[in-house]
Amino acid sequence: MIEWRRYLHQHPELSFQESQTSKFIAEHLEYYGLEVITNVGGHGVIGILQSGRSGPVVMLRADMDALPIQDEKTVPYKSQVDGVMHACGHDGHVSTLLATAGYMSEHKEDFTGEIRFLFQPAEELLPGGAAKVIASGALNEVDVVYGIHLWTPIPVGTYASTPGAMMAAADDFYIQLTGKGGHGGVPQTSIDSIIAGSALVLQMQSVVSRSVDPLQPAVLTIGTIQAGSAQNVIAETFKMSGTVRTFDEETRYIMKDRIHTLAQQIAAAYGTEAEIEYIMGYPPVVNDEKEAARFFATASKVFGAERVAVTPKIMPAEDFAYYLKEKPGCFMFVGAGNEQLNAVYPHHHPRFDFDESAMLDAMKLFIQMTQDYLKEHA
């Protein structure tokens, strides 16, 4: 696993461009004797392992795309592709699932049914690879789906998940207000887009506090503002963009509606025109209650109950959410942080790295979750 992970780390590929990664995966799955399906939802790969005995179908998923980030680590396996790196652990996910496929192919006598090993492209970039994988029919006849994320915010040797909502929906908005430019000393002949935009920025801070149920978590962040070209010129256009994070569909659509309404009404009040682009991103990750309970029982059995915890809800998003909307399943965190190895940087950081021993933990969890499910439903 370490050898594979380091090779992939040196040869990262961006979302929707994972052709060589896909080839690498397919060759290893074929070596293990699995039936291999390529070009799934793009560059996705599925390895199918039949036990030879009729039973349930379990799907295990790993993502495989990298990020447009310059690798700033000083390690022998540093990315060899300028401006591209595995800054989220997907190289480790691929390696873990390949090893799991290899192990299970040698222990077909240990289970009854079918296991599908899904290597998904394009988790990091909208519209995401999961939706395309599902549209290809990959979930047909699947009974349950599991995913693991190597997670550096918790230390290696710890494990976490939660029943119900776990990770947020992530939606983005882009707003442009257009007024009438002019001389800064003659404001009465112009329509100042910055004044309108400033009012909108302030009023949008009331959306969460006054339009959303206080018991429902929500975040509205304005990330960029662009307006003006000189200190004595009234800006004709004001552009802003931001992100919205929520955990349930009702709150998600309340946020969308309020942002639209405020942008249109404040623009009109100041005599400007509003153009709004609102992009609905990944839905929230919502674990099946029964499969989350299986995680806690299984992880406690394999690693010890004292190492297993309920994770709080977190605002990052994951397109694994699409699978959980279609099938029961569970998304799980395997601790991969380690100060002694300098694996302390957050995901998507230029110096991101993780404790590679966590891959063995993730493999054990995949194997035991799969075996426990297939044994129960055989």
XYZ file of C-alpha atoms in Angstrom:
378
model
C 0.000 0.000 0.000
C 2.791 2.431 0.828
C 4.515 1.744 -2.484
C 1.287 2.316 -4.420
C 0.399 5.411 -2.435
C 3.786 7.023 -2.993
C 3.712 6.263 -6.709
C 0.267 7.851 -6.994
C 1.402 10.799 -4.883
C 4.202 11.446 -7.353
C 1.852 11.181 -10.336
C -1.372 13.015 -9.389
C -4.143 13.798 -11.855
C -6.849 16.430 -11.574
C -10.588 15.773 -11.497
C -11.999 14.369 -14.762
C -8.403 13.793 -15.992
C -7.500 10.588 -14.102
C -6.671 8.451 -17.145
C -3.324 7.068 -15.953
C -4.593 6.532 -12.411
C -7.506 4.608 -13.882
C -5.130 2.437 -15.926
C -2.980 1.771 -12.833
C -6.047 0.640 -10.872
C -7.434 -1.562 -13.651
C -4.124 -3.388 -14.106
C -3.946 -4.267 -10.420
C -7.561 -5.421 -10.259
C -7.008 -7.625 -13.310
C -3.941 -9.105 -11.631
C -6.158 -10.131 -8.726
C -8.516 -11.853 -11.137
C -11.466 -9.502 -10.706
C -13.926 -8.624 -13.422
C -12.985 -5.051 -14.328
C -15.231 -2.338 -15.743
C -13.578 0.893 -16.894
C -14.835 4.319 -18.001
C -17.445 4.364 -15.228
C -18.806 7.902 -14.997
C -15.660 9.148 -16.711
C -12.383 7.558 -15.637
C -13.973 5.460 -12.891
C -13.135 1.787 -12.425
C -15.122 -1.005 -10.794
C -13.681 -4.357 -9.803
C -16.264 -7.088 -9.228
C -15.503 -10.037 -6.968
C -17.941 -12.943 -6.891
C -17.809 -15.474 -4.076
C -19.505 -18.089 -6.256
C -22.410 -18.241 -3.800
C -25.562 -16.166 -4.142
C -25.890 -13.350 -1.642
C -25.972 -9.577 -1.086
C -23.932 -6.996 -3.003
C -21.614 -4.684 -1.059
C -19.983 -1.688 -2.727
C -16.792 -0.150 -1.316
C -15.752 3.243 -2.668
C -12.491 5.176 -2.963
C -11.970 8.522 -4.714
C -8.867 9.081 -6.820
C -8.511 12.688 -8.057
C -5.927 15.239 -6.941
C -6.099 19.008 -6.403
C -4.650 22.061 -8.222
C -2.185 22.757 -5.379
C 1.615 23.018 -5.478
C 3.215 20.330 -3.298
C 5.458 22.081 -0.749
C 6.570 18.989 1.194
C 10.230 17.953 1.291
C 9.787 14.187 0.960
C 11.114 11.649 -1.586
C 7.597 11.020 -2.893
C 6.769 14.689 -3.516
C 4.491 15.338 -6.491
C 6.306 15.411 -9.824
C 3.488 17.336 -11.501
C 3.808 21.090 -11.190
C 0.802 22.661 -9.514
C -0.975 19.355 -8.814
C -0.877 17.226 -5.668
C -2.822 14.705 -3.626
C -3.679 17.073 -0.792
C -6.671 15.158 0.546
C -5.514 11.557 0.870
C -7.157 10.114 -2.225
C -3.903 8.387 -3.129
C -4.205 6.558 0.182
C -7.848 5.737 -0.482
C -6.974 4.105 -3.805
C -4.140 2.111 -2.251
C -6.317 0.957 0.638
C -9.124 -0.242 -1.620
C -6.704 -2.003 -3.981
C -5.234 -3.888 -1.035
C -8.726 -4.726 0.218
C -9.609 -6.119 -3.211
C -6.439 -8.180 -3.225
C -7.086 -9.593 0.235
C -10.721 -10.459 -0.437
C -9.846 -12.091 -3.771
C -7.658 -14.528 -1.818
C -10.340 -15.184 0.810
C -13.480 -15.765 -1.233
C -14.341 -18.628 1.090
C -14.894 -16.051 3.871
C -17.996 -14.457 2.353
C -21.161 -15.169 0.426
C -22.322 -12.724 -2.224
C -20.599 -10.061 -4.290
C -18.230 -7.171 -3.558
C -17.833 -4.242 -5.912
C -14.724 -2.112 -5.514
C -15.509 1.350 -6.891
C -12.695 3.761 -7.709
C -14.508 7.027 -8.319
C -13.198 9.973 -10.323
C -13.670 13.672 -9.683
C -14.742 13.965 -6.059
C -13.118 17.381 -5.720
C -14.829 19.266 -8.545
C -18.498 19.960 -9.265
C -20.633 18.372 -10.561
C -18.577 15.545 -9.017
C -17.979 12.018 -10.154
C -20.475 10.244 -7.893
C -23.542 11.485 -9.770
C -22.039 10.325 -13.059
C -21.141 6.935 -11.569
C -24.726 6.469 -10.380
C -26.093 7.519 -13.777
C -23.954 4.777 -15.355
C -25.921 2.157 -13.388
C -23.098 1.231 -11.033
C -25.455 1.031 -8.039
C -27.845 -1.400 -9.704
C -28.415 -4.429 -7.422
C -26.122 -2.929 -4.733
C -27.481 -3.466 -1.216
C -25.143 -1.307 0.859
C -22.266 1.113 0.222
C -19.340 2.036 2.476
C -16.730 4.768 2.179
C -13.689 5.659 4.273
C -11.790 8.929 4.505
C -8.284 9.003 5.967
C -8.705 11.964 8.307
C -5.763 13.917 9.756
C -7.797 16.077 12.180
C -7.960 12.985 14.414
C -4.879 10.977 15.413
C -3.881 7.682 13.885
C -5.401 4.803 15.831
C -8.780 6.499 16.278
C -11.984 6.054 14.285
C -15.185 8.069 13.980
C -18.543 8.355 12.290
C -22.077 9.304 13.277
C -25.646 8.245 12.554
C -27.601 10.677 10.401
C -26.144 13.905 9.043
C -22.338 13.951 9.121
C -21.036 16.367 6.459
C -22.712 19.443 5.049
C -24.256 20.253 1.709
C -22.082 22.784 -0.115
C -23.673 25.361 -2.414
C -22.025 28.383 -4.058
C -23.342 31.745 -5.225
C -22.051 34.446 -7.570
C -23.762 37.853 -7.593
C -23.146 40.899 -9.780
C -24.773 44.276 -9.145
C -24.658 46.719 -12.040
C -25.189 50.455 -11.571
C -23.909 53.444 -13.523
C -20.288 54.479 -13.334
C -19.127 58.063 -13.119
C -16.890 60.651 -11.537
C -16.309 60.278 -7.838
C -16.880 63.987 -7.317
C -20.285 63.982 -9.038
C -22.151 61.072 -7.395
C -25.619 62.387 -8.268
C -25.079 61.483 -11.925
C -24.164 57.889 -11.141
C -25.535 54.769 -9.466
C -22.925 53.453 -7.049
C -22.723 49.661 -7.179
C -20.378 49.587 -4.162
C -22.994 51.214 -1.929
C -25.562 48.630 -3.058
C -23.084 45.782 -2.676
C -22.038 46.899 0.795
C -25.661 46.933 1.894
C -26.133 43.439 0.487
C -23.048 42.121 2.299
C -24.361 43.415 5.623
C -27.933 42.236 5.115
C -26.843 38.740 4.119
C -25.393 38.316 7.596
C -28.981 38.212 8.891
C -29.984 35.179 6.815
C -28.682 32.580 9.256
C -29.612 34.501 12.390
C -33.139 35.488 11.326
C -34.364 33.120 8.598
C -33.014 29.738 9.715
C -34.231 27.582 12.605
C -31.685 28.157 15.415
C -31.530 24.385 15.941
C -30.375 23.799 12.350
C -26.679 24.491 11.616
C -25.962 26.755 8.659
C -23.066 28.837 7.368
C -23.065 31.682 4.856
C -19.602 32.933 3.927
C -18.799 35.687 1.440
C -15.398 34.808 0.077
C -14.674 37.350 -2.669
C -15.551 40.944 -3.549
C -14.403 42.829 -6.651
C -15.375 46.414 -7.475
C -13.832 49.632 -8.678
C -10.691 50.622 -10.551
C -9.609 53.975 -9.093
C -10.098 56.037 -5.943
C -12.033 58.802 -7.749
C -14.272 56.679 -9.952
C -17.718 55.380 -8.967
C -17.774 51.672 -9.760
C -20.357 50.486 -12.249
C -20.208 46.823 -11.202
C -19.846 45.031 -7.891
C -19.132 41.295 -7.876
C -19.236 38.927 -4.932
C -19.141 35.188 -4.381
C -19.599 32.898 -1.436
C -20.552 29.509 -0.106
C -23.481 28.117 1.872
C -23.275 25.016 4.115
C -26.330 23.227 5.529
C -27.348 19.782 6.780
C -30.991 19.410 5.700
C -32.850 20.139 2.491
C -35.398 22.549 4.015
C -32.680 24.807 5.414
C -30.734 24.476 2.193
C -33.601 25.894 0.121
C -34.447 28.585 2.673
C -30.886 29.865 2.320
C -31.101 29.844 -1.473
C -34.440 31.678 -1.506
C -33.346 34.348 0.976
C -30.101 35.078 -0.881
C -32.020 35.476 -4.150
C -34.631 37.717 -2.544
C -32.143 39.957 -0.735
C -29.974 40.390 -3.824
C -32.913 41.349 -6.017
C -34.628 43.663 -3.519
C -31.505 45.464 -2.291
C -30.337 45.919 -5.880
C -33.688 47.473 -6.738
C -33.653 49.695 -3.644
C -30.345 51.223 -4.718
C -31.223 51.449 -8.393
C -28.928 48.677 -9.565
C -29.625 45.427 -11.394
C -28.756 42.023 -9.940
C -27.499 38.935 -11.733
C -27.449 35.847 -9.521
C -25.896 32.457 -10.187
C -26.639 29.939 -7.449
C -24.995 26.524 -7.828
C -26.423 23.632 -5.861
C -23.429 21.486 -4.982
C -23.171 18.188 -3.124
C -26.031 17.257 -0.787
C -25.324 16.486 2.881
C -23.723 13.180 3.836
C -26.418 11.360 5.817
C -25.459 7.952 7.195
C -28.008 5.175 7.525
C -28.809 4.651 11.217
C -28.388 0.877 11.088
C -25.152 0.971 9.107
C -23.709 3.628 11.405
C -24.500 1.312 14.320
C -22.661 -1.438 12.430
C -19.619 0.842 12.184
C -19.520 1.415 15.940
C -19.918 -2.290 16.677
C -17.388 -3.375 14.056
C -14.753 -0.731 14.780
C -15.030 -1.432 18.497
C -14.544 -5.149 17.828
C -11.500 -4.615 15.609
C -9.764 -1.710 17.348
C -11.300 -1.416 20.827
C -14.280 0.675 21.906
C -12.057 3.262 23.596
C -10.668 4.250 20.182
C -14.042 4.770 18.510
C -15.948 8.047 18.761
C -18.968 9.894 17.439
C -17.759 12.679 15.173
C -19.470 16.056 15.392
C -21.075 17.383 12.232
C -18.528 19.103 9.997
C -19.004 21.685 7.255
C -16.771 20.234 4.489
C -18.740 18.418 1.777
C -18.330 15.028 0.084
C -20.023 13.626 -2.996
C -20.311 10.254 -1.252
C -23.587 11.875 -0.213
C -25.115 10.885 -3.560
C -24.629 7.182 -2.861
C -26.275 7.517 0.540
C -29.312 9.151 -1.065
C -29.729 6.013 -3.181
C -28.633 3.178 -0.872
C -28.115 2.538 2.849
C -24.529 2.878 3.925
C -21.980 4.628 6.085
C -19.130 7.083 5.614
C -16.326 6.639 8.143
C -13.245 8.544 9.305
C -9.996 6.702 10.014
C -7.518 8.793 11.996
C -4.362 9.626 10.036
C -2.807 12.539 11.914
C 0.578 12.142 13.572
C 2.666 15.017 14.955
C 5.826 12.893 15.035
C 5.594 12.408 11.264
C 4.624 16.060 10.657
C 1.219 14.853 9.481
C -0.435 17.863 11.078
C -1.487 20.033 8.159
C -5.172 20.238 7.227
C -6.624 18.663 4.133
C -6.071 20.774 0.986
C -2.914 22.336 2.473
C 0.277 22.455 0.316
C 2.121 20.446 2.985
C -0.620 17.923 3.626
C 0.526 14.407 4.461
C -0.774 11.523 6.570
C 0.466 8.599 8.632
C 0.575 5.778 6.093
C -0.088 3.143 8.762
C -3.669 4.449 8.749
C -4.166 2.665 5.425
C -3.845 -0.688 7.182
C -6.491 0.408 9.698
C -8.784 1.475 6.865
C -8.268 -1.849 5.096
C -9.172 -3.782 8.258
C -12.304 -1.678 8.685
C -13.391 -2.206 5.071
C -12.870 -5.965 5.358
C -14.698 -6.389 8.646
C -17.617 -4.120 7.708
C -18.039 -6.112 4.494
C -17.801 -9.506 6.150
C -20.188 -8.547 8.955
C -22.797 -7.251 6.502
C -22.550 -10.274 4.183
C -22.700 -12.716 7.098
C -25.784 -11.029 8.536
C -27.606 -10.939 5.200
C -26.397 -14.209 3.670
